[in-house]
Amino acid sequence: TKLNPSDKAEKIIRDIETVIRLNEINSAIYIEFQNRLDELIKQKNEHSLEIEEILNKLGVLYSELDDVASLPTRMGFVDKGTFEIYTVIKNSSKGDFNEELVRDFALSILDNIIKKKIYIGWQDVPREYERLQSDIELLAVNPRFEELGIDEHEDLLERIMRAVLQNYSLS
C-alpha cells in the first residue's frame, strides 16, 4: 500500500535513527545528525512545518548520512581521525565555534603528536596513553589554541583521547 506523507515521514525517521544507532559509536558526527533529526521530529510533532517540508528535510538528512563517509575529505581533512577530533570539539562547543582554529588544532594533534609519537602497540601501554594525553593537554594550553578552552573541560579531553584511540591505535 502507498504510505500517506505522515507515515512516510515516520518510516524515514526510523530508517535514519537506525543508521545513526549503528554508526554513532564509530563517529561523533552522528551526534550532529541525531540533533538535527530530533529537531525535525519536534517540528513534525508540533506541526510547525508542513509535512512536505519535513519530508524534504528528512530526505536531505538521509542523503547527508549516505555521504558521511566522504565528508572528512570533502571538508579538507587528511584522515578520519582529525575529522573525528574536530567533530568532538564542535559537538561540545556552546555558542561561538571557531571552525578554522578547531581544524588547526586537530591537524596539529596529527602533525605534532600522532605522527611523531605513536608506534605499534602504544595503546596497550598505560604510560604512553598518559604521555599522549599530556601532550594534547599541552597543545590545548598553547597560546594559539587557548581560546578553545579544551583544558577547562576534562570530559572533552577524554572524548578527544577516545577519538585518538579509536583512529590511531596500531597493532
mmCIF file of C-alpha atoms in Angstrom:
data_model
loop_
_atom_site.group_PDB
_atom_site.id
_atom_site.type_symbol
_atom_site.label_atom_id
_atom_site.label_comp_id
_atom_site.label_asym_id
_atom_site.label_seq_id
_atom_site.Cartn_x
_atom_site.Cartn_y
_atom_site.Cartn_z
ATOM 1 C CA THR A 1 0.000 0.000 0.000
ATOM 2 C CA LYS A 2 1.021 3.556 -0.570
ATOM 3 C CA LEU A 3 2.026 5.424 2.597
ATOM 4 C CA ASN A 4 0.471 8.752 3.451
ATOM 5 C CA PRO A 5 3.002 11.602 3.931
ATOM 6 C CA SER A 6 2.973 11.355 7.735
ATOM 7 C CA ASP A 7 3.573 7.575 7.690
ATOM 8 C CA LYS A 8 6.276 8.060 5.069
ATOM 9 C CA ALA A 9 7.988 10.598 7.367
ATOM 10 C CA GLU A 10 7.804 8.131 10.271
ATOM 11 C CA LYS A 11 9.414 5.403 8.156
ATOM 12 C CA ILE A 12 12.240 7.724 7.063
ATOM 13 C CA ILE A 13 12.737 8.825 10.690
ATOM 14 C CA ARG A 14 13.043 5.181 11.786
ATOM 15 C CA ASP A 15 15.488 4.465 8.941
ATOM 16 C CA ILE A 16 17.632 7.469 9.863
ATOM 17 C CA GLU A 17 17.567 6.506 13.554
ATOM 18 C CA THR A 18 18.726 3.001 12.637
ATOM 19 C CA VAL A 19 21.674 4.339 10.636
ATOM 20 C CA ILE A 20 22.606 6.688 13.485
ATOM 21 C CA ARG A 21 22.405 3.940 16.129
ATOM 22 C CA LEU A 22 24.542 1.579 14.061
ATOM 23 C CA ASN A 23 27.261 4.185 13.489
ATOM 24 C CA GLU A 24 27.267 6.574 16.445
ATOM 25 C CA ILE A 25 29.935 4.573 18.279
ATOM 26 C CA ASN A 26 32.321 4.957 15.340
ATOM 27 C CA SER A 27 31.977 8.692 14.778
ATOM 28 C CA ALA A 28 30.930 11.766 16.699
ATOM 29 C CA ILE A 29 29.415 13.256 13.525
ATOM 30 C CA TYR A 30 26.318 11.163 14.196
ATOM 31 C CA ILE A 31 25.544 13.247 17.294
ATOM 32 C CA GLU A 32 25.022 16.219 14.994
ATOM 33 C CA PHE A 33 22.755 14.117 12.759
ATOM 34 C CA GLN A 34 20.761 12.997 15.817
ATOM 35 C CA ASN A 35 20.338 16.615 16.945
ATOM 36 C CA ARG A 36 19.072 17.612 13.512
ATOM 37 C CA LEU A 37 16.719 14.627 13.405
ATOM 38 C CA ASP A 38 15.390 15.464 16.878
ATOM 39 C CA GLU A 39 14.618 18.996 15.691
ATOM 40 C CA LEU A 40 12.736 17.657 12.656
ATOM 41 C CA ILE A 41 10.769 15.234 14.846
ATOM 42 C CA LYS A 42 9.873 18.136 17.150
ATOM 43 C CA GLN A 43 8.733 20.254 14.187
ATOM 44 C CA LYS A 44 6.692 17.336 12.860
ATOM 45 C CA ASN A 45 5.030 16.712 16.230
ATOM 46 C CA GLU A 46 4.286 20.398 16.741
ATOM 47 C CA HIS A 47 3.048 20.747 13.163
ATOM 48 C CA SER A 48 5.253 23.835 12.854
ATOM 49 C CA LEU A 49 6.203 22.814 9.311
ATOM 50 C CA GLU A 50 4.132 21.311 6.527
ATOM 51 C CA ILE A 51 4.666 17.568 6.195
ATOM 52 C CA GLU A 52 6.061 18.040 2.679
ATOM 53 C CA GLU A 53 8.746 20.369 4.075
ATOM 54 C CA ILE A 54 9.551 17.812 6.793
ATOM 55 C CA LEU A 55 9.843 15.103 4.127
ATOM 56 C CA ASN A 56 12.205 17.298 2.082
ATOM 57 C CA LYS A 57 14.405 17.992 5.105
ATOM 58 C CA LEU A 58 14.405 14.311 6.069
ATOM 59 C CA GLY A 59 15.467 13.475 2.513
ATOM 60 C CA VAL A 60 18.375 15.918 2.736
ATOM 61 C CA LEU A 61 19.420 14.494 6.109
ATOM 62 C CA TYR A 62 19.236 10.953 4.753
ATOM 63 C CA SER A 63 21.375 11.931 1.740
ATOM 64 C CA GLU A 64 23.958 13.512 4.030
ATOM 65 C CA LEU A 65 24.069 10.308 6.077
ATOM 66 C CA ASP A 66 24.831 8.423 2.859
ATOM 67 C CA ASP A 67 27.653 10.865 2.072
ATOM 68 C CA VAL A 68 29.181 10.899 5.567
ATOM 69 C CA ALA A 69 31.991 8.504 4.609
ATOM 70 C CA SER A 70 33.428 11.072 2.207
ATOM 71 C CA LEU A 71 32.671 14.056 4.443
ATOM 72 C CA PRO A 72 36.155 14.311 6.063
ATOM 73 C CA THR A 73 37.824 14.513 2.650
ATOM 74 C CA ARG A 74 35.265 16.981 1.311
ATOM 75 C CA MET A 75 35.877 19.205 4.332
ATOM 76 C CA GLY A 76 39.632 19.134 3.762
ATOM 77 C CA PHE A 77 40.727 16.747 6.498
ATOM 78 C CA VAL A 78 43.655 14.462 5.757
ATOM 79 C CA ASP A 79 42.168 11.498 7.610
ATOM 80 C CA LYS A 80 39.152 10.344 9.585
ATOM 81 C CA GLY A 81 40.930 10.829 12.929
ATOM 82 C CA THR A 82 41.477 14.569 12.549
ATOM 83 C CA PHE A 83 37.881 14.940 11.396
ATOM 84 C CA GLU A 84 36.739 12.971 14.439
ATOM 85 C CA ILE A 85 38.711 15.228 16.822
ATOM 86 C CA TYR A 86 37.267 18.290 15.062
ATOM 87 C CA THR A 87 33.735 16.887 15.380
ATOM 88 C CA VAL A 88 34.141 16.032 19.085
ATOM 89 C CA ILE A 89 35.199 19.622 19.810
ATOM 90 C CA LYS A 90 32.464 21.048 17.586
ATOM 91 C CA ASN A 91 29.778 18.977 19.300
ATOM 92 C CA SER A 92 30.904 20.171 22.732
ATOM 93 C CA SER A 93 31.128 23.844 21.812
ATOM 94 C CA LYS A 94 28.442 26.104 23.128
ATOM 95 C CA GLY A 95 27.994 29.397 21.376
ATOM 96 C CA ASP A 96 30.917 30.586 19.290
ATOM 97 C CA PHE A 97 32.659 27.945 17.234
ATOM 98 C CA ASN A 98 35.906 28.869 15.522
ATOM 99 C CA GLU A 99 35.956 26.276 12.747
ATOM 100 C CA GLU A 100 39.371 27.285 11.434
ATOM 101 C CA LEU A 101 41.019 27.171 14.872
ATOM 102 C CA VAL A 102 39.480 23.793 15.727
ATOM 103 C CA ARG A 103 40.599 22.414 12.352
ATOM 104 C CA ASP A 104 44.143 23.693 13.040
ATOM 105 C CA PHE A 105 44.074 22.132 16.499
ATOM 106 C CA ALA A 106 43.032 18.731 15.130
ATOM 107 C CA LEU A 107 45.680 18.877 12.407
ATOM 108 C CA SER A 108 48.303 19.950 14.972
ATOM 109 C CA ILE A 109 47.494 16.878 17.065
ATOM 110 C CA LEU A 110 48.126 14.752 13.995
ATOM 111 C CA ASP A 111 51.281 16.522 12.805
ATOM 112 C CA ASN A 112 52.920 17.304 16.144
ATOM 113 C CA ILE A 113 51.849 14.398 18.319
ATOM 114 C CA ILE A 114 50.360 11.428 16.463
ATOM 115 C CA LYS A 115 52.850 11.234 13.587
ATOM 116 C CA LYS A 116 55.836 11.796 15.851
ATOM 117 C CA LYS A 117 54.987 9.827 18.943
ATOM 118 C CA ILE A 118 52.863 6.777 18.256
ATOM 119 C CA TYR A 119 54.142 3.342 17.393
ATOM 120 C CA ILE A 120 52.738 -0.156 17.062
ATOM 121 C CA GLY A 121 51.205 -1.156 20.375
ATOM 122 C CA TRP A 122 51.336 2.287 22.046
ATOM 123 C CA GLN A 123 47.671 1.980 23.026
ATOM 124 C CA ASP A 124 48.469 -1.058 25.189
ATOM 125 C CA VAL A 125 50.977 0.826 27.360
ATOM 126 C CA PRO A 126 49.238 2.942 30.023
ATOM 127 C CA ARG A 127 52.235 5.271 30.351
ATOM 128 C CA GLU A 128 52.121 6.015 26.597
ATOM 129 C CA TYR A 129 48.424 6.820 26.761
ATOM 130 C CA GLU A 130 49.111 9.239 29.633
ATOM 131 C CA ARG A 131 52.049 10.785 27.744
ATOM 132 C CA LEU A 132 49.902 11.328 24.668
ATOM 133 C CA GLN A 133 47.132 12.848 26.782
ATOM 134 C CA SER A 134 49.649 15.197 28.420
ATOM 135 C CA ASP A 135 50.971 16.240 25.019
ATOM 136 C CA ILE A 136 47.439 17.034 23.840
ATOM 137 C CA GLU A 137 46.785 18.992 27.052
ATOM 138 C CA LEU A 138 49.978 20.991 26.461
ATOM 139 C CA LEU A 139 48.882 21.722 22.911
ATOM 140 C CA ALA A 140 45.484 22.856 24.208
ATOM 141 C CA VAL A 141 47.082 25.452 26.513
ATOM 142 C CA ASN A 142 49.359 26.737 23.778
ATOM 143 C CA PRO A 143 48.509 30.441 23.313
ATOM 144 C CA ARG A 144 47.494 29.644 19.743
ATOM 145 C CA PHE A 145 44.703 27.294 20.905
ATOM 146 C CA GLU A 146 43.971 28.662 24.369
ATOM 147 C CA GLU A 147 40.687 30.292 23.338
ATOM 148 C CA LEU A 148 39.224 26.854 22.592
ATOM 149 C CA GLY A 149 39.187 26.183 26.358
ATOM 150 C CA ILE A 150 39.812 22.464 25.912
ATOM 151 C CA ASP A 151 41.942 22.328 29.060
ATOM 152 C CA GLU A 152 38.938 23.548 31.086
ATOM 153 C CA HIS A 153 36.807 20.526 30.185
ATOM 154 C CA GLU A 154 38.155 17.186 31.378
ATOM 155 C CA ASP A 155 35.313 15.290 29.701
ATOM 156 C CA LEU A 156 36.149 16.920 26.355
ATOM 157 C CA LEU A 157 39.779 15.888 26.675
ATOM 158 C CA GLU A 158 38.617 12.359 27.464
ATOM 159 C CA ARG A 159 36.435 12.299 24.308
ATOM 160 C CA ILE A 160 39.386 13.566 22.259
ATOM 161 C CA MET A 161 41.517 10.758 23.675
ATOM 162 C CA ARG A 162 38.817 8.204 22.780
ATOM 163 C CA ALA A 163 38.865 9.561 19.213
ATOM 164 C CA VAL A 164 42.668 9.246 19.158
ATOM 165 C CA LEU A 165 42.497 5.661 20.456
ATOM 166 C CA GLN A 166 39.774 4.716 18.015
ATOM 167 C CA ASN A 167 41.533 6.187 14.990
ATOM 168 C CA TYR A 168 45.248 5.849 15.702
ATOM 169 C CA SER A 169 45.688 2.572 17.544
ATOM 170 C CA LEU A 170 48.297 0.465 15.817
ATOM 171 C CA SER A 171 48.686 -3.283 16.221
#
